[in-house]
Tab-separated table of C-alpha atoms in Angstrom:
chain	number	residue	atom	x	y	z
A	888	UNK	CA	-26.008	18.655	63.036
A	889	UNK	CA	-29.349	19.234	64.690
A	890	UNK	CA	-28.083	19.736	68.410
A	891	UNK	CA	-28.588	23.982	67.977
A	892	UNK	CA	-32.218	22.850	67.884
A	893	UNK	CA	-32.581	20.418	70.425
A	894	UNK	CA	-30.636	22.439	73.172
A	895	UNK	CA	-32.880	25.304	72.821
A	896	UNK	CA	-35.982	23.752	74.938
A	897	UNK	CA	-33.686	23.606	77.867
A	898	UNK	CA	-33.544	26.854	77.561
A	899	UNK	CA	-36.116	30.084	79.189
A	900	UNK	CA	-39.284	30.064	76.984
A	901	UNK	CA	-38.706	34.043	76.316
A	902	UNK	CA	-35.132	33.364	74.995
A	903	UNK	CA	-36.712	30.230	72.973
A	904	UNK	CA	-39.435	33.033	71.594
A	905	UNK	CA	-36.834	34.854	70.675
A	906	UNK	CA	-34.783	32.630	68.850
A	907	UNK	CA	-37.804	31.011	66.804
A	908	UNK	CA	-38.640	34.405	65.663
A	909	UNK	CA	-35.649	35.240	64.428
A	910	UNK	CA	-35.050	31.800	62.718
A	911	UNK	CA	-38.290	30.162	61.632
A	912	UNK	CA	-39.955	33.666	60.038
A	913	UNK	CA	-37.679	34.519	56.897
A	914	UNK	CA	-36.515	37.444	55.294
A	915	UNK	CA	-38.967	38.843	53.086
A	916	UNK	CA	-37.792	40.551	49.618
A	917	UNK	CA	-39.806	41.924	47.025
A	918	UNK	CA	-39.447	41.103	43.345
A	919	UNK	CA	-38.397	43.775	41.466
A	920	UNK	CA	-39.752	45.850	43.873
A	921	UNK	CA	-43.966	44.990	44.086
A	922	UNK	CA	-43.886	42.855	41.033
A	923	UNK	CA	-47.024	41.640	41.192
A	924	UNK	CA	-49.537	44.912	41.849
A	925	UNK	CA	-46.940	47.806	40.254
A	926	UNK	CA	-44.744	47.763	37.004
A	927	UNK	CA	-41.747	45.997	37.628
A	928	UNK	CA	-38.420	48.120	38.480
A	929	UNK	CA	-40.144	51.079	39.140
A	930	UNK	CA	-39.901	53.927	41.956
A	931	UNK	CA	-44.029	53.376	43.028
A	932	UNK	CA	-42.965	49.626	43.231
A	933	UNK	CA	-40.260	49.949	45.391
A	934	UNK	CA	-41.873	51.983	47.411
A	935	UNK	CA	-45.134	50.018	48.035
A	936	UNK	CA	-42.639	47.125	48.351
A	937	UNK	CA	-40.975	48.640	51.919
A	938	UNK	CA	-44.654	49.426	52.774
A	939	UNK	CA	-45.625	46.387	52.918
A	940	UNK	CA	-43.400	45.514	55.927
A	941	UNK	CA	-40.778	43.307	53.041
A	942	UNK	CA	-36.930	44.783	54.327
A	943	UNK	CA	-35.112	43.841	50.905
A	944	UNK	CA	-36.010	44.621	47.328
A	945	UNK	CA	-34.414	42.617	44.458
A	946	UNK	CA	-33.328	44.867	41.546
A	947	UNK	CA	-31.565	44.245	38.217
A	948	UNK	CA	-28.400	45.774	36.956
A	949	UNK	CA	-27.431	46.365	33.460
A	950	UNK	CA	-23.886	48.090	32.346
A	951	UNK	CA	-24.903	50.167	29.177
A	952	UNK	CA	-22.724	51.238	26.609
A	953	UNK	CA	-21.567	54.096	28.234
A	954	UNK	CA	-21.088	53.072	31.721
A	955	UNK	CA	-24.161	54.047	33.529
A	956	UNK	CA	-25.074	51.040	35.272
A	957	UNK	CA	-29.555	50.969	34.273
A	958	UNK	CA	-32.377	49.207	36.066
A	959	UNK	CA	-34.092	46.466	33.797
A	960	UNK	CA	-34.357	42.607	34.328
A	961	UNK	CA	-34.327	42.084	30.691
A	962	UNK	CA	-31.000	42.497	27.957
A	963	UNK	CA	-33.286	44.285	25.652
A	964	UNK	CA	-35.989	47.081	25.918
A	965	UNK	CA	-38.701	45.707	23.932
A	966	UNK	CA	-40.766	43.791	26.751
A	967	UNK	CA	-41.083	46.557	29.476
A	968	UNK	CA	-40.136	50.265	27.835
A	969	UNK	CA	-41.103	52.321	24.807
A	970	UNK	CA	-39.737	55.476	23.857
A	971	UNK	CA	-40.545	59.271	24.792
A	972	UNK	CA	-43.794	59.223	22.222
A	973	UNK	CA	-45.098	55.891	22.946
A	974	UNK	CA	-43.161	53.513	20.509
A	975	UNK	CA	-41.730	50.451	20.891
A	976	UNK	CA	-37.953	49.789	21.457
A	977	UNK	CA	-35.758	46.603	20.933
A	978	UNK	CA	-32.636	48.185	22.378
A	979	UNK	CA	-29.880	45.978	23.375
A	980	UNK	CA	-28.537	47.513	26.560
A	981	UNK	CA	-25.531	46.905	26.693
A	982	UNK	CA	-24.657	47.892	23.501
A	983	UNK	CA	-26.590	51.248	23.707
A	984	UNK	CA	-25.637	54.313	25.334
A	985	UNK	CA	-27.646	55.938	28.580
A	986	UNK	CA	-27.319	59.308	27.207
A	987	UNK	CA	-28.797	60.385	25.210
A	988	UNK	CA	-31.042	57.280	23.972
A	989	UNK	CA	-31.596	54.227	27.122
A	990	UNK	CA	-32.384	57.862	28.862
A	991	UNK	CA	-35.517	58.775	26.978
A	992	UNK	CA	-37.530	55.579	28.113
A	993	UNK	CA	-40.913	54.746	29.812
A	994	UNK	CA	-42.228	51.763	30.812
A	995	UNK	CA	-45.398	50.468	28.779
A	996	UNK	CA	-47.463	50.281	31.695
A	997	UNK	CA	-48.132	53.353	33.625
A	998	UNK	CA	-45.097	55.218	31.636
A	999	UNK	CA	-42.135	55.120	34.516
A	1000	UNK	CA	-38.601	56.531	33.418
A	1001	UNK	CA	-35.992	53.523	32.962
A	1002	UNK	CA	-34.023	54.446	36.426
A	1003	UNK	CA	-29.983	54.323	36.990
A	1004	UNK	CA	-28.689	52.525	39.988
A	1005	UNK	CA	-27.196	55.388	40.901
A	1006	UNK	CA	-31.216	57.100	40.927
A	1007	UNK	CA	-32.201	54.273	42.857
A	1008	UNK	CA	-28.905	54.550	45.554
A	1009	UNK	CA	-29.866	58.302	46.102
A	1010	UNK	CA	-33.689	57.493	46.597
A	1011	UNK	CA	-32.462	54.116	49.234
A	1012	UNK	CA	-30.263	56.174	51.312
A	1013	UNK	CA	-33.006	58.977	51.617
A	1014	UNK	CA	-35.829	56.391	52.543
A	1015	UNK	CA	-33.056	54.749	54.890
A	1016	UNK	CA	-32.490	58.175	56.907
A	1017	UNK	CA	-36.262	59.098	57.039
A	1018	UNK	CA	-37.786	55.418	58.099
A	1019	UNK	CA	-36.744	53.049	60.802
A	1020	UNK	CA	-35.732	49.586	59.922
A	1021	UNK	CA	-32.807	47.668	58.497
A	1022	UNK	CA	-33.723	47.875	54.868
A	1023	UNK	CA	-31.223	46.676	52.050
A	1024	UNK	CA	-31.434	46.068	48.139
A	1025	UNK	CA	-30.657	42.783	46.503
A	1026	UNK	CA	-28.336	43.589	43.389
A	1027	UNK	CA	-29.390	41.045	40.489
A	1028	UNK	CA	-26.048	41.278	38.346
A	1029	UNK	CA	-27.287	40.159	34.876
A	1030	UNK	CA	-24.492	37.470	34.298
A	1031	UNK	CA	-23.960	38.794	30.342
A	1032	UNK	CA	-22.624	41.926	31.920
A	1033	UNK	CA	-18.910	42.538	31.653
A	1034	UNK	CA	-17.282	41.923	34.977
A	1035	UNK	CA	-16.290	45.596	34.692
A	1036	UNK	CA	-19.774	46.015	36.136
A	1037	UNK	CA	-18.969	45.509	39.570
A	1038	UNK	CA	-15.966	48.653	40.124
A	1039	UNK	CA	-19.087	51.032	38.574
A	1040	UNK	CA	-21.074	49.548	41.379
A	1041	UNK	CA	-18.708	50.570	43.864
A	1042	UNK	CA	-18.592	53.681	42.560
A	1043	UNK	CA	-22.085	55.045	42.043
A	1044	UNK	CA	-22.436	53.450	45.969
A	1045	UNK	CA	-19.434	56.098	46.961
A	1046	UNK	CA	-21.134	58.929	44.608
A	1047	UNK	CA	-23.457	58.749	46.672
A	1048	UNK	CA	-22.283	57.766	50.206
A	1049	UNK	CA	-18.742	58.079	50.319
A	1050	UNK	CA	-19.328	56.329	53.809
A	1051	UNK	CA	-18.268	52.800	52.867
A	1052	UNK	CA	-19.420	51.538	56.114
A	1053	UNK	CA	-23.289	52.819	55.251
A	1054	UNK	CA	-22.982	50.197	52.600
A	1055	UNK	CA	-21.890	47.196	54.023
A	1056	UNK	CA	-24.754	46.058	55.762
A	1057	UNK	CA	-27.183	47.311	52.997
A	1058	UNK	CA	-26.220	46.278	49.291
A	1059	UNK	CA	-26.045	42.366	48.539
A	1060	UNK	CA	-24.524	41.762	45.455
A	1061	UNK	CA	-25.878	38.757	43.766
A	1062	UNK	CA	-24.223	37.054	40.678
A	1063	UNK	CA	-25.058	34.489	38.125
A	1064	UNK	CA	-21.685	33.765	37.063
A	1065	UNK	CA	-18.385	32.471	39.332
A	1066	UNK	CA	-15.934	34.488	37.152
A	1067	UNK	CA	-17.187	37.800	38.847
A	1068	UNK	CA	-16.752	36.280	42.542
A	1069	UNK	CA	-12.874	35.376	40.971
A	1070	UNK	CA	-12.870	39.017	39.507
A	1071	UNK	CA	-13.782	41.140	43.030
A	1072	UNK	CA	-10.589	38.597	44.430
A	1073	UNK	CA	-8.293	39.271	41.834
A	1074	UNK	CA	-8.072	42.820	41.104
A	1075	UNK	CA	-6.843	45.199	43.520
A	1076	UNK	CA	-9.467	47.721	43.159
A	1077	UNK	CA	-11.344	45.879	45.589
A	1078	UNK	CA	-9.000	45.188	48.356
A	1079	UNK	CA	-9.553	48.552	49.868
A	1080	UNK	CA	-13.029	48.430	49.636
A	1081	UNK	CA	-13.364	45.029	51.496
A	1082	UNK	CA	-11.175	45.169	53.311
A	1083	UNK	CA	-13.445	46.571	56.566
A	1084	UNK	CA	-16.106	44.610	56.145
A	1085	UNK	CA	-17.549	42.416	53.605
A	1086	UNK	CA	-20.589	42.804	51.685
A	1087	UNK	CA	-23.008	40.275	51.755
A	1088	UNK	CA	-22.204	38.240	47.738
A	1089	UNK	CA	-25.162	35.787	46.673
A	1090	UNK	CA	-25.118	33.068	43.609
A	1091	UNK	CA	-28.089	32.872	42.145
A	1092	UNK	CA	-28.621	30.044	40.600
A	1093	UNK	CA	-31.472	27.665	38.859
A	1094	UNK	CA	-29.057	24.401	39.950
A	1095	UNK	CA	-27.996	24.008	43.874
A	1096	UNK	CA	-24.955	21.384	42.068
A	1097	UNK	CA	-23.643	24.447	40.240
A	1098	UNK	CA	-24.050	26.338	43.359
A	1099	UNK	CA	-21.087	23.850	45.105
A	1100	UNK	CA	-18.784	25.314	42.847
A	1101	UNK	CA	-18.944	28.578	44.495
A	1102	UNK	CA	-19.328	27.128	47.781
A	1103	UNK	CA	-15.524	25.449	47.043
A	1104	UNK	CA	-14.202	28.593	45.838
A	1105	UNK	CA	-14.391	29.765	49.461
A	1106	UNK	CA	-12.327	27.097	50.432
A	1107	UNK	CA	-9.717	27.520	47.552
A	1108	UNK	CA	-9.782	31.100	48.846
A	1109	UNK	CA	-8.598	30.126	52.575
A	1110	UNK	CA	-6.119	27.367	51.054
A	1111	UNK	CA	-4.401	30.268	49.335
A	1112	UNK	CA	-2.735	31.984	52.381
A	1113	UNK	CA	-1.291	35.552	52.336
A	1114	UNK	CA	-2.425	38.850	53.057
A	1115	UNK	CA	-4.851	39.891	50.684
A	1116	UNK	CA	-7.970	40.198	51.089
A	1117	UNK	CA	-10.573	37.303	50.806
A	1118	UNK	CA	-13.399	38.084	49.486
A	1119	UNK	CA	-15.938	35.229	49.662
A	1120	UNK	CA	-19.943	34.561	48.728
A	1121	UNK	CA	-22.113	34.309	51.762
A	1122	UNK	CA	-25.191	33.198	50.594
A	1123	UNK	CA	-27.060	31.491	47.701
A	1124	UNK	CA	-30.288	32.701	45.890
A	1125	UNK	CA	-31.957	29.477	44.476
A	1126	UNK	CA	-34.811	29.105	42.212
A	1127	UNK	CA	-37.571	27.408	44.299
A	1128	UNK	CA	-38.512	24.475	42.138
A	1129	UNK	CA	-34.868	23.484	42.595
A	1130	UNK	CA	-35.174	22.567	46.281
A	1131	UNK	CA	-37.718	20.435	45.294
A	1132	UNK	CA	-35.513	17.133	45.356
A	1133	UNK	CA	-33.801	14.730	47.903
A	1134	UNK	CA	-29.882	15.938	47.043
A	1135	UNK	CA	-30.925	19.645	47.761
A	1136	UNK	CA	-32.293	18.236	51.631
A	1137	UNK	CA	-29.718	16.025	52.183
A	1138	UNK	CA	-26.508	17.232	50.574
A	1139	UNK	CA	-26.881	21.149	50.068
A	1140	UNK	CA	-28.457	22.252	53.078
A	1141	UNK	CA	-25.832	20.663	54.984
A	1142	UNK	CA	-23.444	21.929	53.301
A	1143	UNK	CA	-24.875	25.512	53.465
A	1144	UNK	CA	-24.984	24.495	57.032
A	1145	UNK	CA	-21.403	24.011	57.485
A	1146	UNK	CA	-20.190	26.829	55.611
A	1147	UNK	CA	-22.453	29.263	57.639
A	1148	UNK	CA	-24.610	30.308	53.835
A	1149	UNK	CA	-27.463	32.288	53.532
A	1150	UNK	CA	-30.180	30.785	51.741
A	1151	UNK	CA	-32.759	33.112	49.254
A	1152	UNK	CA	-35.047	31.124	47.195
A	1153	UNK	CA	-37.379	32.746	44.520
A	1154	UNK	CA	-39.477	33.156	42.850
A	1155	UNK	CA	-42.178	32.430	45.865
A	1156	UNK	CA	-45.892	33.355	45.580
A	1157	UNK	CA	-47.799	30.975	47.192
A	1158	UNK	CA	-48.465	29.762	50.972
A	1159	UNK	CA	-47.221	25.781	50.523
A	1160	UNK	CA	-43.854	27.577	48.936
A	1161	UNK	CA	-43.128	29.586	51.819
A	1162	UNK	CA	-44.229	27.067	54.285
A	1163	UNK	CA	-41.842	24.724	52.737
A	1164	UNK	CA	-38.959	27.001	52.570
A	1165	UNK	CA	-39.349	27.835	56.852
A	1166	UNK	CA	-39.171	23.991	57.228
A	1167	UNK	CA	-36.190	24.189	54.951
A	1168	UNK	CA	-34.790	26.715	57.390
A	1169	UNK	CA	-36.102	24.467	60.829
A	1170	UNK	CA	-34.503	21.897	59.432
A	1171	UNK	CA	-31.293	23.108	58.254
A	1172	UNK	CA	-30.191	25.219	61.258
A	1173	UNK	CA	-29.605	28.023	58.471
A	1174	UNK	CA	-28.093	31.380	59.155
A	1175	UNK	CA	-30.595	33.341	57.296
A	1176	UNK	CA	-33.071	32.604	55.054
A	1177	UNK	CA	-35.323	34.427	52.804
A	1178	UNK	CA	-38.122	34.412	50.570
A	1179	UNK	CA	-38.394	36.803	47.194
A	1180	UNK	CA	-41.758	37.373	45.930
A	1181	UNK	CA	-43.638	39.269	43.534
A	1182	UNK	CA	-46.282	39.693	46.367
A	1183	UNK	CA	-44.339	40.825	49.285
A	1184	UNK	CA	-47.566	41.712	51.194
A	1185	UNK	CA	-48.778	38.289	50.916
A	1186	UNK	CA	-45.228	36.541	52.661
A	1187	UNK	CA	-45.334	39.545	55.299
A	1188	UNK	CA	-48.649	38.416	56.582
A	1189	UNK	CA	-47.846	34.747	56.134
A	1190	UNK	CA	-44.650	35.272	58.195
A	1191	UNK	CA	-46.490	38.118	61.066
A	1192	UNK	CA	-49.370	34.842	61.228
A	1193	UNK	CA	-46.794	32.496	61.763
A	1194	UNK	CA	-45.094	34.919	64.593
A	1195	UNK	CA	-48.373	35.730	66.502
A	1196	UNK	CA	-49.232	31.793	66.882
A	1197	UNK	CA	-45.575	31.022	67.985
A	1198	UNK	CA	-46.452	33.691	70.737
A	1199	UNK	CA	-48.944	31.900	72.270
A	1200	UNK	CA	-48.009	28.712	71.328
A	1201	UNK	CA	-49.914	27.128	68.641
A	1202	UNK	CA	-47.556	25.930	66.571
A	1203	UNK	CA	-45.868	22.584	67.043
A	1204	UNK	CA	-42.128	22.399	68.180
A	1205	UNK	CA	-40.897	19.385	66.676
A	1206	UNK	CA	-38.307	20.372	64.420
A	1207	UNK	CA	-39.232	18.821	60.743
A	1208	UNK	CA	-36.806	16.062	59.478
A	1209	UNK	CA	-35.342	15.219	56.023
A	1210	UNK	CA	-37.993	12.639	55.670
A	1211	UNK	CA	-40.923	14.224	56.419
A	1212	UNK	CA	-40.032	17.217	53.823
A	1213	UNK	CA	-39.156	14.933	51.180
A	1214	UNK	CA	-42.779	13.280	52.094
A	1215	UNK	CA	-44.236	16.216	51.968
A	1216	UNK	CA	-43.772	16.598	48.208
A	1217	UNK	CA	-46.207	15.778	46.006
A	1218	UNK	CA	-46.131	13.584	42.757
A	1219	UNK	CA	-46.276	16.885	40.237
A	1220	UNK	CA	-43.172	18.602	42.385
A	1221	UNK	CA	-41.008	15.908	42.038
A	1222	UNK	CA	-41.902	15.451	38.336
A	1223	UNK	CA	-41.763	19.263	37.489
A	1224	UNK	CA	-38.163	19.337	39.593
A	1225	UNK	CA	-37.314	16.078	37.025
A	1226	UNK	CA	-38.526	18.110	33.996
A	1227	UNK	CA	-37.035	21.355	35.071
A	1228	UNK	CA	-33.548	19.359	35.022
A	1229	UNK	CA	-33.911	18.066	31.535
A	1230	UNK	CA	-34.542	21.754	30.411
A	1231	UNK	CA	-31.616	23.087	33.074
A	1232	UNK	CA	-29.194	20.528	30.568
A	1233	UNK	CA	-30.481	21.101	27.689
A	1234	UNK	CA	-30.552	24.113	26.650
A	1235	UNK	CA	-30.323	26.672	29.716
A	1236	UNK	CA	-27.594	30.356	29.620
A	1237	UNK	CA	-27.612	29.685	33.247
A	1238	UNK	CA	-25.156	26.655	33.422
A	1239	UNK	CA	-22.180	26.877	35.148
A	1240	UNK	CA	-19.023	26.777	32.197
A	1241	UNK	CA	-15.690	25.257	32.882
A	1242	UNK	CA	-13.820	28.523	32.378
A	1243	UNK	CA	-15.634	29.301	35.753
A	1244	UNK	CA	-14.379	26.092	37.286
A	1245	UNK	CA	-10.764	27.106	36.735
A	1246	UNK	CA	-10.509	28.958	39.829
A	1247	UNK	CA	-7.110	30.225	39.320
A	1248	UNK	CA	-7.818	31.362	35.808
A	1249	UNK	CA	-7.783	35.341	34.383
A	1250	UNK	CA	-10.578	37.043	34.157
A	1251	UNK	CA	-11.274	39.955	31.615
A	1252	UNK	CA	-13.291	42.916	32.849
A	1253	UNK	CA	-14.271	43.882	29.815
A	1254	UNK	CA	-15.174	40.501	28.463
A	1255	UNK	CA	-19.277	39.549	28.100
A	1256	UNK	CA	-20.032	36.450	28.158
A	1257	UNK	CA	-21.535	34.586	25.250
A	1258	UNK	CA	-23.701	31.392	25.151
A	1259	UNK	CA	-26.068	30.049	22.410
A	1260	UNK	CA	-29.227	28.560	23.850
A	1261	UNK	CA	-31.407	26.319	22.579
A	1262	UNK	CA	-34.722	28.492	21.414
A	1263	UNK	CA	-36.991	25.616	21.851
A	1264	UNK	CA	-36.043	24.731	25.167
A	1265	UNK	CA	-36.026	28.640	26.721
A	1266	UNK	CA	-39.726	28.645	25.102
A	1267	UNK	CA	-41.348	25.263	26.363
A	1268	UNK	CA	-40.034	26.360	29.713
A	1269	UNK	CA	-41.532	30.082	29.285
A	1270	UNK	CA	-44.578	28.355	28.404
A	1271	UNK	CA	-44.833	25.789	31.187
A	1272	UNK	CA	-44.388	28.611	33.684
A	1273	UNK	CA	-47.254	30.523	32.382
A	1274	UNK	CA	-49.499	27.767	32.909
A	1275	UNK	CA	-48.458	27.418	36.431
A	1276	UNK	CA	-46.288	24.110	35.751
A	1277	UNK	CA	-43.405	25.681	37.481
């Protein structure tokens, strides 16, 4: 498993430069946009965010009532946008229409207009053309969406770019829910439109078990045979604490290994976090790895310090091992991983359901998804993470 790292020393120190660059320093994605200096989901933060020398920004996609696919992490309007005259709004979005109501709104802090993707698609492709780099947005599909979700995607991308190749290389489209990845294979809309080239597809998760699921549904897909197209996920976006445990090290990354996966892991804002999640990546022999942070400034120097000391060679080259990460944890990680679990069965939206096991099963478009949580459970958990337990 480990022989890609182990050859390398044989190999000119210039090429093994290279390669360690491009391995061992992740991708670095910003937050919804520069979470943590600008309001969230806004044009200043996703601006700042590319300034900061981050090359992704994670957004969040809501279908409203009407079709227009609007930027907001949350279902409702009350925690982040009032109305035109400074009021506050409990607007459920996907029950509400853009136009002429979701349309009107500001966010509380600094007073921002709620965005469209399709605002946000015309403002990437002009910052694309003007600025050098290979910049890309991380689409977080709210999983109580209707599958529907994903054609409007397509098409505010070709409203704006009918170019379908300008695309491939810069949208990910990450989802919470398995039934969407069976969707994008199942109607025919979409054969056409992957058929070129495929678009990177992430699961984000809170559970690296759930995450096997998907990681099977690629298989399923090449057991099928025929001609259509396959279109499969490439990557996984994984809630850090949830890498904090000995099955992630020694059954998932493999397996991610294998499989050729991306790995994303969020939400990471401090040094011991992203220093983990390169040895992760050393260890693993991943294809790509990345960090998403509400501080994308912060993981851009952390990654350009780690770069300038692997240029003149003061960092060690002894590629980390299984047991020397799972050493490396600390009493309160594995406990919080332990009590993070507990929460994950008890109560979370997030789980995987067995509809979305049933890989050959129908799924509606126009069918959202609906789950009863346990209140209790979503609030100690809220509460833990604002005092810095996870």
């Amino acid at each position: 498993m480990f022989s890609r790292f182990r050859t390398t020393f044989t190999t000119p120190y210039k090429y093994l430069t290279l390669y360690r660059r491009m391995s061992v320093s992740p991708v670095i994605v910003g937050h919804r946009g520069f979470k943590g200096n600008y309001p969230e989901n806004t044009m200043i933060g996703f601006n700042k965010c590319f300034e900061t020398g981050a090359t992704i920004i994670e957004t969040d996609l809501w279908l409203a009532k009407d079709n227009v696919i609007i930027i907001s992490h949350d279902p409702s309007t009350k925690r982040v946008f009032v109305d035109s005259e400074g009021n506050e709004t409990d607007y459920k979005i996907i029950d509400t229409e853009y136009d002429p109501i979701l349309k009107q709104l500001k966010t509380i802090e600094g007073g921002y207009p709620l965005m469209t993707f399709r605002e946000v698609l015309q403002w990437f492709k002009a910052y694309v053309v003007d600025h050098e780099g290979e910049f890309k947005l991380q689409l977080d599909i709210k999983r109580f969406n209707p599958p529907k979700i994903l054609k409007q995607i397509i098409e505010d991308l070709l409203s704006v770019e009918p170019n379908m190749g300008f695309w491939y290389n810069r949208i990910q489209f990450g989802i919470w829910d398995l039934n969407f990845l069976k969707y994008l294979n199942q109607d025919d809309y979409f054969q056409d439109k992957f058929a070129e080239q495929q678009f990177d597809i992430f699961n984000i998760t809170v559970s690296w078990r759930d995450a096997i699921f998907y990681v099977s549904y690629n298989d399923y897909l090449d057991a099928l045979g025929g001609d259509r197209v396959k279109i499969k996920l490439t990557g996984v976006s994984l809630i850090y604490i949830s890498t904090w445990s000995q099955g992630f090290l020694t059954k998932f990354v493999p397996l991610l290994k294998v499989h050729g996966l991306k790995l994303f892991s969020w939400t990471i804002n401090k040094k011991f976090q992203y220093e983990y999640l390169c040895k992760v990546g050393e260890l693993g022999g991943l294809v790509e790895y990345g960090v998403i942070s509400d501080h994308p400034d912060t993981m851009v120097s952390y990654a350009d310090h780690k770069e300038e000391l692997e240029e003149v060679g003061e960092t060690t080259r002894l590629t980390p091992t299984t047991e020397s990460l799972r050493s490396s944890l600390t009493f309160k990680q594995w406990f919080s991983y332990f009590i993070f679990q507990v929460f994950h069965k008890m109560g979370s939206d997030k789980k995987l359901t067995d509809d979305e096991k049933q890989y050959d099963s129908i799924v509606d478009e126009n069918k959202v998804r609906v789950i009863k949580v346990n209140e209790w459970v979503i609030w100690m958990f809220q509460t833990m993470q604002k005092f810095g337990i996870f």
